[in-house]
């Protein structure tokens, strides 16, 4: 039931975004936004599903897919473990966030298990109902003061200090054609991401010196 509700929620608001999106110009990624993350070098989107790794941690797998219209590629932006952020507030560069998979409720996670194909560090989806542990925390690395929707960023894992990365390795069955996502030790063009499709919560007007108003796309 929860998964069905999440799919309906995403489908409805994506319809609204397609119909009315041209009327809005949301500059920032904000707390509470649900978005897809596009790897700018490989042109694939961060993805998860109820398929567990057959090795390593055995946790829910995280991959990257070509499709731009897959509901399993939405992630909700939240504050770090134990310190959630305020809805609609732009995410500052250098701040720590969690990314919660909208359909399964598990958080983007990493640890010191090896990834199955490249033997970098495994990236998984972990926790229940959006609550996991410190391995769910990622630092947003960007060039300005806040995470802008139109800029490339990196996500650095707060525990391992590895970067969220697409290696280029491709899975076979049961997730044929999907790309491996892993933690990578070094800076690379393959660990750049950009906000793509999504449901963006408008930044509060107080940031711009006006009234405190929240709007959804």
Short mmCIF file of C-alpha atoms in Angstrom, two decimals:
data_model
loop_
_atom_site.label_atom_id
_atom_site.label_comp_id
_atom_site.label_asym_id
_atom_site.label_seq_id
_atom_site.Cartn_x
_atom_site.Cartn_y
_atom_site.Cartn_z
CA UNK A 1 0.00 0.00 0.00
CA UNK A 2 2.81 2.43 0.91
CA UNK A 3 4.60 1.73 -2.37
CA UNK A 4 1.40 2.26 -4.37
CA UNK A 5 0.77 5.57 -2.59
CA UNK A 6 4.33 6.74 -3.34
CA UNK A 7 3.94 5.91 -7.02
CA UNK A 8 0.60 7.76 -7.22
CA UNK A 9 2.10 10.74 -5.35
CA UNK A 10 5.01 11.00 -7.77
CA UNK A 11 2.85 10.49 -10.85
CA UNK A 12 0.38 13.21 -9.82
CA UNK A 13 2.96 15.85 -9.02
CA UNK A 14 5.02 15.01 -12.09
CA UNK A 15 1.89 15.70 -14.12
CA UNK A 16 1.50 19.05 -12.37
CA UNK A 17 5.18 19.83 -13.01
CA UNK A 18 4.82 19.05 -16.73
CA UNK A 19 1.71 21.22 -17.05
CA UNK A 20 2.81 24.22 -14.98
CA UNK A 21 6.59 23.99 -14.81
CA UNK A 22 7.23 26.86 -17.22
CA UNK A 23 5.61 29.29 -14.78
CA UNK A 24 8.20 28.71 -12.08
CA UNK A 25 11.93 29.19 -11.84
CA UNK A 26 13.20 27.44 -8.73
CA UNK A 27 16.87 28.15 -8.40
CA UNK A 28 17.79 25.80 -5.57
CA UNK A 29 17.43 22.23 -4.41
CA UNK A 30 15.52 22.52 -1.15
CA UNK A 31 14.76 20.34 1.86
CA UNK A 32 11.77 18.10 1.14
CA UNK A 33 12.22 18.16 -2.62
CA UNK A 34 11.86 14.82 -4.43
CA UNK A 35 14.19 14.66 -7.41
CA UNK A 36 16.08 12.50 -9.83
CA UNK A 37 19.86 12.77 -9.88
CA UNK A 38 21.49 12.58 -13.29
CA UNK A 39 25.11 11.50 -13.63
CA UNK A 40 26.29 14.15 -16.09
CA UNK A 41 29.10 12.07 -17.61
CA UNK A 42 27.17 8.82 -18.14
CA UNK A 43 23.69 10.34 -18.69
CA UNK A 44 22.05 7.87 -16.29
CA UNK A 45 19.81 8.47 -13.25
CA UNK A 46 20.33 7.22 -9.70
CA UNK A 47 17.89 4.36 -9.10
CA UNK A 48 16.83 1.73 -6.58
CA UNK A 49 14.24 -1.06 -6.35
CA UNK A 50 13.32 -4.01 -4.17
CA UNK A 51 16.22 -6.15 -5.44
CA UNK A 52 18.94 -7.11 -2.97
CA UNK A 53 22.62 -7.59 -3.67
CA UNK A 54 23.61 -11.24 -3.98
CA UNK A 55 26.97 -10.49 -2.32
CA UNK A 56 28.46 -7.93 0.03
CA UNK A 57 25.93 -6.49 2.48
CA UNK A 58 22.87 -8.16 0.93
CA UNK A 59 21.04 -4.83 1.27
CA UNK A 60 18.76 -3.28 -1.34
CA UNK A 61 20.74 -2.51 -4.49
CA UNK A 62 21.31 0.96 -5.95
CA UNK A 63 22.00 1.31 -9.66
CA UNK A 64 21.74 3.88 -12.46
CA UNK A 65 19.32 3.71 -15.39
CA UNK A 66 18.91 5.35 -18.79
CA UNK A 67 15.18 5.97 -18.45
CA UNK A 68 13.99 9.45 -17.48
CA UNK A 69 10.43 8.35 -16.56
CA UNK A 70 11.02 5.57 -14.02
CA UNK A 71 9.31 6.24 -10.65
CA UNK A 72 12.02 4.20 -8.89
CA UNK A 73 14.51 7.00 -9.53
CA UNK A 74 12.99 9.59 -7.16
CA UNK A 75 14.87 10.53 -3.97
CA UNK A 76 13.64 12.88 -1.23
CA UNK A 77 16.16 15.37 0.17
CA UNK A 78 16.33 15.34 3.99
CA UNK A 79 18.67 16.51 6.74
CA UNK A 80 21.39 14.31 8.19
CA UNK A 81 20.64 11.52 10.66
CA UNK A 82 19.12 12.89 13.87
CA UNK A 83 18.84 16.44 12.54
CA UNK A 84 16.22 16.82 9.82
CA UNK A 85 16.08 20.04 7.80
CA UNK A 86 13.24 22.54 7.47
CA UNK A 87 10.97 22.00 4.48
CA UNK A 88 11.60 24.48 1.67
CA UNK A 89 14.99 25.69 2.92
CA UNK A 90 17.75 25.63 0.24
CA UNK A 91 20.52 23.10 0.87
CA UNK A 92 23.85 24.79 1.59
CA UNK A 93 27.04 23.65 -0.09
CA UNK A 94 29.06 21.62 2.41
CA UNK A 95 25.99 20.53 4.39
CA UNK A 96 25.14 16.90 5.07
CA UNK A 97 21.93 15.36 3.75
CA UNK A 98 20.13 12.05 3.46
CA UNK A 99 18.50 10.93 0.22
CA UNK A 100 15.48 8.71 0.87
CA UNK A 101 14.18 6.50 -1.92
CA UNK A 102 10.60 7.61 -2.38
CA UNK A 103 9.09 4.23 -3.28
CA UNK A 104 10.84 1.92 -0.78
CA UNK A 105 11.57 4.39 2.06
CA UNK A 106 15.23 3.37 2.32
CA UNK A 107 18.15 5.78 2.43
CA UNK A 108 21.09 6.06 0.05
CA UNK A 109 23.86 4.35 2.03
CA UNK A 110 27.45 3.23 1.82
CA UNK A 111 29.97 1.28 3.92
CA UNK A 112 33.18 -0.73 3.49
CA UNK A 113 31.74 -3.71 1.60
CA UNK A 114 33.10 -4.06 -1.93
CA UNK A 115 30.83 -3.23 -4.86
CA UNK A 116 30.08 -6.34 -6.95
CA UNK A 117 31.46 -5.29 -10.36
CA UNK A 118 34.15 -2.61 -10.00
CA UNK A 119 35.24 -3.61 -6.46
CA UNK A 120 34.99 -0.01 -5.31
CA UNK A 121 32.81 0.52 -2.23
CA UNK A 122 29.24 -0.74 -2.30
CA UNK A 123 26.37 1.78 -2.39
CA UNK A 124 23.05 0.42 -1.16
CA UNK A 125 19.65 1.52 0.13
CA UNK A 126 19.24 0.96 3.87
CA UNK A 127 16.89 1.55 6.79
CA UNK A 128 13.16 1.35 7.38
CA UNK A 129 10.67 4.19 7.00
CA UNK A 130 13.47 6.62 6.21
CA UNK A 131 15.50 5.82 9.36
CA UNK A 132 18.86 4.08 9.16
CA UNK A 133 22.24 5.09 10.59
CA UNK A 134 25.22 7.41 10.01
CA UNK A 135 26.07 5.49 6.84
CA UNK A 136 23.14 7.32 5.23
CA UNK A 137 24.83 10.75 5.44
CA UNK A 138 26.24 12.46 2.32
CA UNK A 139 28.01 15.83 2.08
CA UNK A 140 26.90 18.09 -0.79
CA UNK A 141 29.96 19.51 -2.57
CA UNK A 142 29.17 22.47 -4.81
CA UNK A 143 30.81 25.72 -5.82
CA UNK A 144 28.56 28.45 -4.44
CA UNK A 145 26.68 29.05 -1.22
CA UNK A 146 23.70 26.75 -1.99
CA UNK A 147 22.98 23.70 -4.14
CA UNK A 148 21.63 25.09 -7.41
CA UNK A 149 19.46 22.98 -9.68
CA UNK A 150 21.51 23.85 -12.75
CA UNK A 151 24.98 23.04 -11.41
CA UNK A 152 27.00 19.86 -11.20
CA UNK A 153 27.69 18.64 -7.67
CA UNK A 154 29.42 15.77 -5.95
CA UNK A 155 28.09 13.72 -3.04
CA UNK A 156 30.80 12.64 -0.60
CA UNK A 157 29.98 9.91 1.89
CA UNK A 158 30.37 11.27 5.41
CA UNK A 159 31.79 8.02 6.87
CA UNK A 160 34.02 6.58 4.12
CA UNK A 161 34.92 9.89 2.39
CA UNK A 162 34.29 8.20 -0.97
CA UNK A 163 32.29 9.87 -3.76
CA UNK A 164 29.01 8.68 -5.28
CA UNK A 165 30.16 7.34 -8.66
CA UNK A 166 29.07 5.55 -11.83
CA UNK A 167 31.83 3.15 -12.87
CA UNK A 168 30.44 2.24 -16.30
CA UNK A 169 30.12 -1.46 -15.39
CA UNK A 170 26.77 -2.97 -16.39
CA UNK A 171 24.72 -5.64 -14.59
CA UNK A 172 23.22 -8.77 -16.10
CA UNK A 173 20.09 -10.50 -14.81
CA UNK A 174 17.88 -9.72 -12.92
CA UNK A 175 18.68 -6.01 -13.51
CA UNK A 176 20.05 -6.34 -17.01
CA UNK A 177 21.46 -3.14 -18.51
CA UNK A 178 21.51 -1.10 -15.31
CA UNK A 179 24.80 0.55 -14.36
CA UNK A 180 26.70 -0.06 -11.15
CA UNK A 181 26.76 2.82 -8.65
CA UNK A 182 29.64 2.71 -6.18
CA UNK A 183 31.77 4.73 -3.80
CA UNK A 184 34.99 5.94 -5.44
CA UNK A 185 38.08 7.23 -3.65
CA UNK A 186 39.09 9.99 -6.07
CA UNK A 187 37.59 12.99 -7.83
CA UNK A 188 36.39 12.12 -11.33
CA UNK A 189 33.96 13.40 -13.95
CA UNK A 190 32.06 10.14 -13.26
CA UNK A 191 31.09 11.39 -9.79
CA UNK A 192 29.38 14.58 -10.96
CA UNK A 193 25.58 14.73 -10.54
CA UNK A 194 22.93 17.27 -11.46
CA UNK A 195 19.32 17.69 -10.34
CA UNK A 196 17.04 16.52 -13.14
CA UNK A 197 13.28 15.90 -13.02
CA UNK A 198 11.57 16.43 -9.69
CA UNK A 199 9.08 17.93 -7.29
CA UNK A 200 10.85 21.02 -6.00
CA UNK A 201 9.70 22.83 -2.87
CA UNK A 202 10.10 26.55 -3.48
CA UNK A 203 12.71 28.32 -1.32
CA UNK A 204 11.21 30.47 1.42
CA UNK A 205 10.88 34.12 0.50
CA UNK A 206 12.71 35.09 3.72
CA UNK A 207 15.94 34.01 2.02
CA UNK A 208 15.28 36.79 -0.49
CA UNK A 209 14.21 39.28 2.19
CA UNK A 210 10.46 38.87 1.85
CA UNK A 211 7.67 36.94 3.54
CA UNK A 212 7.97 33.30 4.56
CA UNK A 213 6.01 31.48 1.85
CA UNK A 214 6.30 27.87 0.62
CA UNK A 215 5.16 26.76 -2.81
CA UNK A 216 5.26 23.35 -4.50
CA UNK A 217 5.82 22.58 -8.14
#
